[in-house]
GROMACS .gro file of C-alpha atoms in nm:
model
  441
    1MET     CA    1  15.823  14.294  10.854
    2ILE     CA    2  16.005  14.136  10.559
    3ALA     CA    3  15.773  13.994  10.293
    4ASN     CA    4  15.675  13.631  10.349
    5GLU     CA    5  15.801  13.630  10.709
    6PHE     CA    6  15.578  13.446  10.954
    7SER     CA    7  15.507  13.587  11.301
    8CYS     CA    8  15.455  13.369  11.611
    9PRO     CA    9  15.106  13.414  11.758
   10PHE     CA   10  15.255  13.395  12.111
   11CYS     CA   11  15.563  13.618  12.092
   12CYS     CA   12  15.756  13.850  11.861
   13TYR     CA   13  15.951  13.568  11.693
   14LEU     CA   14  15.969  13.589  11.310
   15SER     CA   15  16.040  13.298  11.077
   16PRO     CA   16  16.105  13.279  10.702
   17ASN     CA   17  15.897  12.962  10.665
   18SER     CA   18  15.601  12.792  10.830
   19GLU     CA   19  15.780  12.469  10.921
   20GLU     CA   20  16.036  12.654  11.130
   21LEU     CA   21  15.756  12.852  11.295
   22GLN     CA   22  15.569  12.529  11.375
   23THR     CA   23  15.883  12.391  11.539
   24HIS     CA   24  15.921  12.712  11.741
   25VAL     CA   25  15.557  12.704  11.858
   26SER     CA   26  15.575  12.337  11.957
   27SER     CA   27  15.903  12.369  12.148
   28GLU     CA   28  15.877  12.717  12.304
   29HIS     CA   29  15.504  12.750  12.367
   30TYR     CA   30  15.405  12.398  12.468
   31LYS     CA   31  15.282  12.513  12.809
   32GLU     CA   32  15.059  12.779  12.655
   33LEU     CA   33  14.908  12.516  12.427
   34LYS     CA   34  14.839  12.293  12.730
   35THR     CA   35  14.681  12.560  12.949
   36PRO     CA   36  14.441  12.378  13.183
   37THR     CA   37  14.087  12.475  13.271
   38LYS     CA   38  14.064  12.767  13.508
   39SER     CA   39  14.178  12.670  13.858
   40GLY     CA   40  14.178  12.307  13.743
   41LYS     CA   41  13.806  12.291  13.812
   42LYS     CA   42  13.474  12.328  13.638
   43GLN     CA   43  13.346  12.681  13.619
   44GLN     CA   44  13.100  12.706  13.905
   45SER     CA   45  12.759  12.815  13.780
   46HIS     CA   46  12.406  12.723  13.864
   47GLU     CA   47  12.292  12.830  13.518
   48SER     CA   48  12.532  12.617  13.312
   49ASP     CA   49  12.756  12.314  13.350
   50GLU     CA   50  12.979  12.423  13.057
   51SER     CA   51  13.354  12.399  13.104
   52PHE     CA   52  13.573  12.695  13.022
   53THR     CA   53  13.931  12.703  12.903
   54GLU     CA   54  14.188  12.970  12.832
   55CYS     CA   55  14.280  13.094  12.485
   56PRO     CA   56  14.655  13.030  12.442
   57ILE     CA   57  14.696  13.357  12.252
   58CYS     CA   58  14.499  13.627  12.438
   59MET     CA   59  14.455  13.442  12.774
   60THR     CA   60  14.079  13.508  12.773
   61TYR     CA   61  13.842  13.232  12.891
   62PHE     CA   62  13.591  13.082  12.649
   63SER     CA   63  13.364  12.780  12.658
   64ILE     CA   64  13.493  12.464  12.495
   65LYS     CA   65  13.230  12.511  12.222
   66GLU     CA   66  13.367  12.855  12.134
   67ILE     CA   67  13.743  12.809  12.172
   68ASP     CA   68  13.811  12.659  11.825
   69ASN     CA   69  13.646  12.947  11.638
   70HIS     CA   70  13.813  13.200  11.866
   71VAL     CA   71  14.165  13.063  11.809
   72GLN     CA   72  14.102  13.038  11.436
   73LYS     CA   73  14.006  13.406  11.432
   74HIS     CA   74  14.340  13.494  11.593
   75LEU     CA   75  14.528  13.293  11.335
   76SER     CA   76  14.339  13.439  11.042
   77GLU     CA   77  14.455  13.784  11.153
   78ALA     CA   78  14.820  13.676  11.177
   79GLU     CA   79  15.085  13.762  10.911
   80PRO     CA   80  15.135  13.668  10.630
   81SER     CA   81  14.853  13.589  10.387
   82CYS     CA   82  15.036  13.315  10.198
   83SER     CA   83  14.759  13.055  10.203
   84THR     CA   84  14.946  12.722  10.195
   85GLU     CA   85  15.196  12.799  10.468
   86HIS     CA   86  14.940  12.992  10.669
   87ASP     CA   87  14.694  12.702  10.652
   88ALA     CA   88  14.965  12.472  10.785
   89LEU     CA   89  15.016  12.704  11.082
   90VAL     CA   90  14.641  12.722  11.142
   91ALA     CA   91  14.617  12.343  11.130
   92THR     CA   92  14.900  12.304  11.382
   93CYS     CA   93  14.753  12.551  11.630
   94LEU     CA   94  14.402  12.410  11.595
   95HIS     CA   95  14.535  12.058  11.645
   96ASN     CA   96  14.707  12.167  11.965
   97THR     CA   97  14.394  12.349  12.079
   98GLU     CA   98  14.184  12.037  12.016
   99ARG     CA   99  14.435  11.831  12.214
  100MET     CA  100  14.413  12.084  12.497
  101VAL     CA  101  14.032  12.065  12.494
  102GLU     CA  102  14.039  11.683  12.498
  103GLU     CA  103  14.277  11.687  12.794
  104ASN     CA  104  14.049  11.932  12.977
  105LEU     CA  105  13.746  11.713  12.914
  106ALA     CA  106  13.934  11.403  13.033
  107LYS     CA  107  14.048  11.587  13.346
  108GLU     CA  108  13.694  11.708  13.413
  109ALA     CA  109  13.559  11.354  13.372
  110ALA     CA  110  13.821  11.226  13.619
  111GLU     CA  111  13.727  11.498  13.869
  112ASN     CA  112  13.358  11.414  13.833
  113LEU     CA  113  13.432  11.044  13.889
  114GLN     CA  114  13.640  11.123  14.198
  115LEU     CA  115  13.359  11.343  14.331
  116GLN     CA  116  13.106  11.065  14.267
  117LEU     CA  117  13.323  10.810  14.451
  118LEU     CA  118  13.363  11.048  14.747
  119GLN     CA  119  12.988  11.105  14.760
  120GLU     CA  120  12.929  10.729  14.759
  121GLU     CA  121  13.189  10.688  15.035
  122PHE     CA  122  13.010  10.946  15.251
  123ASN     CA  123  12.669  10.787  15.187
  124CYS     CA  124  12.547  11.082  14.976
  125ASP     CA  125  12.247  10.903  14.829
  126PRO     CA  126  11.996  11.168  14.709
  127ASN     CA  127  11.721  10.904  14.717
  128ASP     CA  128  11.774  10.827  15.087
  129LYS     CA  129  11.484  11.003  15.260
  130VAL     CA  130  11.546  10.849  15.603
  131THR     CA  131  11.642  11.107  15.867
  132TYR     CA  132  11.781  11.070  16.219
  133LYS     CA  133  11.427  11.108  16.355
  134LYS     CA  134  11.272  10.857  16.114
  135GLN     CA  135  11.544  10.596  16.172
  136ALA     CA  136  11.507  10.625  16.551
  137LYS     CA  137  11.132  10.578  16.519
  138GLN     CA  138  11.174  10.270  16.297
  139VAL     CA  139  11.431  10.112  16.531
  140MET     CA  140  11.213  10.166  16.838
  141GLU     CA  141  10.906  10.027  16.660
  142LYS     CA  142  11.101   9.712  16.571
  143ALA     CA  143  11.212   9.681  16.935
  144VAL     CA  144  10.847   9.693  17.044
  145GLY     CA  145  10.757   9.430  16.785
  146ARG     CA  146  11.031   9.202  16.915
  147LYS     CA  147  10.918   9.265  17.273
  148LYS     CA  148  11.252   9.427  17.362
  149MET     CA  149  11.074   9.751  17.452
  150THR     CA  150  10.737   9.811  17.609
  151THR     CA  151  10.479  10.038  17.448
  152THR     CA  152  10.503  10.273  17.746
  153GLU     CA  153  10.881  10.297  17.711
  154TYR     CA  154  10.844  10.354  17.336
  155TYR     CA  155  10.621  10.659  17.382
  156ARG     CA  156  10.837  10.793  17.664
  157ARG     CA  157  11.157  10.767  17.459
  158ARG     CA  158  10.988  10.905  17.150
  159PHE     CA  159  10.866  11.207  17.345
  160GLU     CA  160  11.216  11.264  17.488
  161MET     CA  161  11.367  11.239  17.140
  162LEU     CA  162  11.122  11.490  16.990
  163GLU     CA  163  11.184  11.731  17.277
  164SER     CA  164  11.559  11.691  17.231
  165LEU     CA  165  11.539  11.754  16.857
  166GLU     CA  166  11.327  12.065  16.906
  167GLN     CA  167  11.578  12.209  17.155
  168GLY     CA  168  11.883  12.097  16.956
  169ILE     CA  169  12.030  11.938  17.270
  170ASP     CA  170  12.126  11.572  17.303
  171ASP     CA  171  11.903  11.384  17.546
  172GLY     CA  172  12.198  11.199  17.703
  173SER     CA  173  12.045  10.858  17.644
  174THR     CA  174  12.373  10.718  17.505
  175LEU     CA  175  12.603  10.897  17.752
  176THR     CA  176  12.789  10.690  18.013
  177PRO     CA  177  12.768  10.870  18.352
  178ASP     CA  178  13.094  10.950  18.538
  179PHE     CA  179  13.301  10.801  18.258
  180ALA     CA  180  13.623  10.991  18.341
  181PHE     CA  181  13.618  10.867  18.701
  182LYS     CA  182  13.539  10.509  18.599
  183LEU     CA  183  13.809  10.512  18.331
  184SER     CA  184  14.073  10.637  18.574
  185LYS     CA  185  13.967  10.380  18.833
  186LEU     CA  186  13.980  10.098  18.577
  187PHE     CA  187  14.337  10.173  18.472
  188ASN     CA  188  14.456  10.243  18.826
  189GLN     CA  189  14.349   9.889  18.912
  190ASN     CA  190  14.507   9.729  18.606
  191THR     CA  191  14.825   9.924  18.529
  192ARG     CA  192  15.146   9.726  18.576
  193ASN     CA  193  15.468   9.861  18.725
  194ASN     CA  194  15.646   9.862  18.389
  195THR     CA  195  15.387  10.092  18.231
  196SER     CA  196  15.234  10.432  18.292
  197ILE     CA  197  14.920  10.595  18.155
  198ILE     CA  198  14.828  10.953  18.066
  199LEU     CA  199  14.452  11.017  18.051
  200ASN     CA  200  14.243  11.316  17.958
  201SER     CA  201  14.089  11.439  18.283
  202THR     CA  202  13.741  11.512  18.144
  203SER     CA  203  13.677  11.218  17.910
  204VAL     CA  204  13.318  11.134  17.820
  205HIS     CA  205  13.165  10.861  17.606
  206TYR     CA  206  12.868  10.888  17.373
  207GLY     CA  207  12.773  10.557  17.211
  208ARG     CA  208  12.560  10.491  16.908
  209GLY     CA  209  12.188  10.542  16.938
  210ALA     CA  210  11.875  10.431  16.757
  211GLY     CA  211  11.876  10.730  16.522
  212ASP     CA  212  12.241  10.719  16.414
  213SER     CA  213  12.341  10.353  16.419
  214GLY     CA  214  12.553  10.278  16.112
  215TRP     CA  215  12.645  10.635  16.020
  216GLY     CA  216  12.679  10.863  16.323
  217CYS     CA  217  13.028  10.786  16.460
  218GLY     CA  218  13.173  11.122  16.348
  219PHE     CA  219  12.897  11.314  16.521
  220ARG     CA  220  12.929  11.111  16.842
  221ASN     CA  221  13.303  11.184  16.847
  222LEU     CA  222  13.226  11.555  16.813
  223GLN     CA  223  12.990  11.528  17.111
  224MET     CA  224  13.272  11.368  17.312
  225MET     CA  225  13.517  11.640  17.213
  226ILE     CA  226  13.282  11.932  17.282
  227SER     CA  227  13.170  11.790  17.617
  228SER     CA  228  13.527  11.721  17.729
  229LEU     CA  229  13.652  12.061  17.610
  230ALA     CA  230  13.374  12.249  17.787
  231ALA     CA  231  13.486  12.093  18.117
  232LEU     CA  232  13.856  12.176  18.078
  233PRO     CA  233  13.974  12.491  18.263
  234ALA     CA  234  14.134  12.643  17.951
  235TYR     CA  235  13.813  12.618  17.747
  236ARG     CA  236  13.536  12.633  18.009
  237ASP     CA  237  13.452  13.001  17.968
  238HIS     CA  238  13.490  12.997  17.590
  239LEU     CA  239  13.249  12.703  17.553
  240GLN     CA  240  13.013  12.798  17.834
  241GLN     CA  241  12.714  12.762  17.600
  242PHE     CA  242  12.781  12.387  17.577
  243GLN     CA  243  12.811  12.305  17.946
  244ASP     CA  244  12.547  12.038  18.011
  245LYS     CA  245  12.395  12.131  17.673
  246ILE     CA  246  12.570  11.913  17.416
  247PRO     CA  247  12.427  11.956  17.063
  248SER     CA  248  12.217  11.673  16.922
  249ILE     CA  249  12.328  11.510  16.598
  250PRO     CA  250  12.080  11.710  16.383
  251LYS     CA  251  12.207  12.027  16.554
  252LEU     CA  252  12.568  11.931  16.476
  253GLN     CA  253  12.465  11.880  16.113
  254SER     CA  254  12.319  12.231  16.115
  255LEU     CA  255  12.633  12.379  16.274
  256ILE     CA  256  12.852  12.229  16.001
  257GLU     CA  257  12.623  12.375  15.734
  258ASP     CA  258  12.648  12.713  15.911
  259ALA     CA  259  13.028  12.686  15.897
  260TRP     CA  260  13.014  12.611  15.525
  261ALA     CA  261  12.793  12.916  15.474
  262ILE     CA  262  13.063  13.149  15.612
  263GLY     CA  263  13.334  13.005  15.390
  264PHE     CA  264  13.475  12.696  15.563
  265ASP     CA  265  13.597  12.414  15.337
  266PRO     CA  266  13.416  12.487  15.007
  267ARG     CA  267  13.556  12.168  14.852
  268GLY     CA  268  13.419  11.951  15.132
  269ARG     CA  269  13.088  12.129  15.104
  270GLU     CA  270  13.074  12.038  14.734
  271GLN     CA  271  13.163  11.674  14.804
  272LEU     CA  272  12.875  11.646  15.050
  273MET     CA  273  12.645  11.830  14.807
  274GLY     CA  274  12.608  12.122  15.048
  275LYS     CA  275  12.362  11.946  15.277
  276LEU     CA  276  12.376  11.740  15.596
  277VAL     CA  277  12.054  11.831  15.779
  278GLY     CA  278  11.785  11.570  15.718
  279THR     CA  279  12.033  11.316  15.579
  280ARG     CA  280  12.233  11.019  15.703
  281LYS     CA  281  12.559  11.126  15.540
  282TRP     CA  282  12.877  11.029  15.717
  283ILE     CA  283  13.128  11.293  15.816
  284GLY     CA  284  13.503  11.267  15.857
  285ALA     CA  285  13.797  11.448  16.011
  286THR     CA  286  13.757  11.746  15.777
  287GLU     CA  287  13.400  11.814  15.892
  288ALA     CA  288  13.508  11.776  16.256
  289PHE     CA  289  13.786  12.029  16.191
  290VAL     CA  290  13.535  12.264  16.025
  291LEU     CA  291  13.285  12.256  16.311
  292LEU     CA  292  13.544  12.297  16.587
  293SER     CA  293  13.717  12.577  16.394
  294SER     CA  294  13.385  12.758  16.350
  295LEU     CA  295  13.361  12.767  16.731
  296HIS     CA  296  13.679  12.980  16.727
  297LEU     CA  297  13.894  12.689  16.843
  298HIS     CA  298  14.249  12.670  16.709
  299CYS     CA  299  14.274  12.326  16.551
  300LYS     CA  300  14.531  12.110  16.376
  301ILE     CA  301  14.461  11.836  16.125
  302VAL     CA  302  14.732  11.577  16.066
  303ASP     CA  303  14.739  11.313  15.791
  304PHE     CA  304  14.940  10.997  15.851
  305HIS     CA  305  15.029  10.816  15.528
  306SER     CA  306  15.188  10.476  15.477
  307ARG     CA  307  15.477  10.442  15.235
  308SER     CA  308  15.495  10.129  15.023
  309GLY     CA  309  15.582   9.832  15.239
  310SER     CA  310  15.581  10.019  15.569
  311LYS     CA  311  15.333  10.080  15.850
  312VAL     CA  312  15.213  10.421  15.961
  313ASN     CA  313  15.100  10.312  16.308
  314THR     CA  314  15.442  10.377  16.466
  315GLU     CA  315  15.440  10.740  16.352
  316LEU     CA  316  15.083  10.778  16.478
  317PHE     CA  317  15.175  10.643  16.823
  318LYS     CA  318  15.482  10.870  16.845
  319TRP     CA  319  15.273  11.175  16.761
  320VAL     CA  320  14.996  11.091  17.009
  321LEU     CA  321  15.247  11.029  17.291
  322LYS     CA  322  15.417  11.364  17.229
  323TYR     CA  323  15.076  11.534  17.225
  324PHE     CA  324  14.966  11.396  17.562
  325GLN     CA  325  15.306  11.452  17.724
  326LYS     CA  326  15.309  11.824  17.648
  327ASP     CA  327  15.074  11.897  17.939
  328LEU     CA  328  15.318  11.737  18.182
  329ASN     CA  329  15.600  11.951  18.321
  330GLN     CA  330  15.859  11.681  18.266
  331GLU     CA  331  15.860  11.335  18.117
  332SER     CA  332  16.009  11.218  18.445
  333LEU     CA  333  15.674  11.284  18.612
  334LEU     CA  334  15.556  10.955  18.463
  335LYS     CA  335  15.607  10.702  18.739
  336PRO     CA  336  15.591  10.326  18.689
  337GLY     CA  337  15.239  10.199  18.745
  338SER     CA  338  15.088  10.548  18.765
  339VAL     CA  339  14.786  10.702  18.592
  340GLU     CA  340  14.839  11.073  18.522
  341LEU     CA  341  14.540  11.297  18.448
  342ALA     CA  342  14.613  11.570  18.192
  343ASN     CA  343  14.410  11.881  18.111
  344ILE     CA  344  14.452  11.833  17.740
  345PRO     CA  345  14.176  11.785  17.479
  346ILE     CA  346  14.096  11.442  17.346
  347LEU     CA  347  14.175  11.366  16.981
  348TYR     CA  348  13.950  11.289  16.687
  349LEU     CA  349  14.094  10.984  16.505
  350GLN     CA  350  13.969  10.895  16.157
  351HIS     CA  351  14.043  10.599  15.934
  352HIS     CA  352  13.857  10.451  15.640
  353GLY     CA  353  13.497  10.384  15.734
  354HIS     CA  354  13.512  10.473  16.104
  355SER     CA  355  13.628  10.730  16.359
  356ARG     CA  356  13.707  10.714  16.730
  357SER     CA  357  13.827  10.945  17.006
  358VAL     CA  358  14.168  10.906  17.168
  359CYS     CA  359  14.152  11.003  17.535
  360GLY     CA  360  14.490  10.875  17.653
  361VAL     CA  361  14.807  10.679  17.593
  362GLN     CA  362  14.987  10.395  17.770
  363VAL     CA  363  15.367  10.420  17.793
  364ASN     CA  364  15.620  10.141  17.822
  365MET     CA  365  15.851  10.274  18.095
  366LYS     CA  366  16.147  10.073  17.968
  367THR     CA  367  16.139  10.197  17.608
  368LYS     CA  368  15.960  10.529  17.684
  369ALA     CA  369  15.742  10.456  17.379
  370ALA     CA  370  15.365  10.439  17.348
  371SER     CA  371  15.245  10.079  17.366
  372HIS     CA  372  14.867  10.138  17.362
  373LEU     CA  373  14.621  10.414  17.280
  374ILE     CA  374  14.324  10.459  17.512
  375VAL     CA  375  14.033  10.483  17.270
  376CYS     CA  376  13.665  10.572  17.312
  377ASP     CA  377  13.471  10.400  17.036
  378PRO     CA  378  13.127  10.551  16.959
  379GLY     CA  379  13.038  10.219  16.797
  380MET     CA  380  13.006  10.076  17.149
  381THR     CA  381  12.668  10.122  17.308
  382LYS     CA  382  12.625  10.257  17.658
  383HIS     CA  383  12.546   9.905  17.783
  384GLN     CA  384  12.849   9.746  17.613
  385LEU     CA  385  13.081  10.003  17.766
  386SER     CA  386  12.927   9.966  18.111
  387ALA     CA  387  12.982   9.589  18.090
  388ALA     CA  388  13.351   9.645  18.006
  389LEU     CA  389  13.398   9.895  18.290
  390ASN     CA  390  13.214   9.683  18.545
  391GLY     CA  391  13.392   9.369  18.429
  392ASN     CA  392  13.729   9.532  18.489
  393LYS     CA  393  13.825   9.477  18.122
  394THR     CA  394  14.066   9.721  17.958
  395CYS     CA  395  14.088   9.547  17.619
  396SER     CA  396  13.782   9.729  17.485
  397LEU     CA  397  13.948  10.064  17.552
  398SER     CA  398  14.324   9.998  17.532
  399LYS     CA  399  14.439   9.929  17.175
  400THR     CA  400  14.782   9.793  17.083
  401LEU     CA  401  15.009   9.913  16.804
  402ASN     CA  402  14.930   9.607  16.591
  403SER     CA  403  14.557   9.677  16.600
  404PHE     CA  404  14.614   9.990  16.389
  405LYS     CA  405  14.652   9.835  16.044
  406GLU     CA  406  14.510  10.103  15.813
  407GLU     CA  407  14.734  10.273  15.555
  408LYS     CA  408  14.604  10.619  15.637
  409TYR     CA  409  14.484  10.796  15.953
  410GLN     CA  410  14.370  11.151  16.017
  411VAL     CA  411  14.384  11.324  16.353
  412VAL     CA  412  14.211  11.647  16.457
  413ALA     CA  413  14.351  11.819  16.765
  414VAL     CA  414  14.234  12.132  16.946
  415VAL     CA  415  14.541  12.330  17.054
  416GLY     CA  416  14.390  12.656  17.180
  417ILE     CA  417  14.142  12.934  17.117
  418SER     CA  418  14.186  13.088  16.773
  419THR     CA  419  14.272  13.447  16.694
  420THR     CA  420  14.082  13.630  16.420
  421GLU     CA  421  14.366  13.555  16.177
  422GLN     CA  422  14.371  13.184  16.268
  423PHE     CA  423  13.992  13.166  16.237
  424GLU     CA  424  14.008  13.297  15.879
  425ARG     CA  425  14.307  13.080  15.786
  426GLN     CA  426  14.133  12.763  15.907
  427LYS     CA  427  13.862  12.808  15.645
  428ASP     CA  428  14.101  12.656  15.391
  429VAL     CA  429  14.146  12.309  15.538
  430ASP     CA  430  14.350  12.164  15.251
  431THR     CA  431  14.639  12.407  15.295
  432LEU     CA  432  14.665  12.345  15.670
  433ALA     CA  433  14.683  11.966  15.684
  434GLU     CA  434  15.018  11.844  15.817
  435LYS     CA  435  15.137  11.528  15.647
  436ILE     CA  436  15.345  11.262  15.822
  437TYR     CA  437  15.474  10.958  15.633
  438SER     CA  438  15.583  10.625  15.773
  439GLN     CA  439  15.954  10.553  15.766
  440LYS     CA  440  16.067  10.299  15.509
  441THR     CA  441  16.177   9.971  15.661
   0.00000   0.00000   0.00000
């Protein structure tokens, strides 16, 4: 090396003066100076919450407390020893390192805030000690106090609930009997000649109960999906364990935790603080995908996003129609005024704050487009649904395009039984989500 030449700490570049070297470092090695925290996340450790970042010179990870001294050590070993110019180089690199650390801390704070908001959205209150069992007991006690339930009925229902919880099997108290038959009959009586309907052939409805009112819609939708799937010819043998033995909500919570334990959706597990059992945390489409995937079912998750100034409901309706039509041999099989039963799984439909199950679609025979979705809402109680069915009212179940006003929807669909490779791939939910955007108007 020529005397008084300065060497770049990142590459073999040599410079006769420090100013030129500073320009080189700033222009050619900007990315190295902005290296983010490892994997863009906090280092996961139960022993320490320290953040780690990468040294821009040797690419080794150090804590934020140690990185300044470490970089300075590198620079003190660099050529040459001319103090004034060397100090300028040290100052430049340390300034850039400090900027990098500040950016990492800001990014970490933003991630923590996002995580906190997600936990609030999913009702992740660590101080909430009310469980499914305790809420059910409180609701039934209030019903007795208001003379809406007799003491005898209270003890009978409490005993049934405790027995159900011990076995992990839903007691069926919110299940509408013969729902698929009643649904088909309802639409056969009310379908006009200019429309046609495709219905899932094994639809069931679980409404909200005393123990899950206000937070259990995701779990009730999972009960509908599992029950319907177990009755379909293509899934009957695979899900034999669930025939007439639908998991209770606490059991579903446990099954999701079991799926997390074998590697499904680590990010979602973190957002829900790794615990569902004994809580009233809400779940969404991701948790539904996780549970169904853990049962070795091949699933798809689709995100529908609205572009600025446009609606996403049209894209949602197109997708749902195509999904339900695939079980039919030909589109021409749809006859005006007919109700076709399809051996295809129902869909899990999520939007902000609520989820429902889609068990069919109504088609306008003139335009060949979906005009309504046939929706099972777990927010409806067994008695409310029975009143709608007996009153020959389709409006509670048949929803128009304009009733879907959210900017984002998520759909979970079961499309088969998974192979070993698909089972492993579905553990990473984020990489599998298909995204569909509304068309700009």
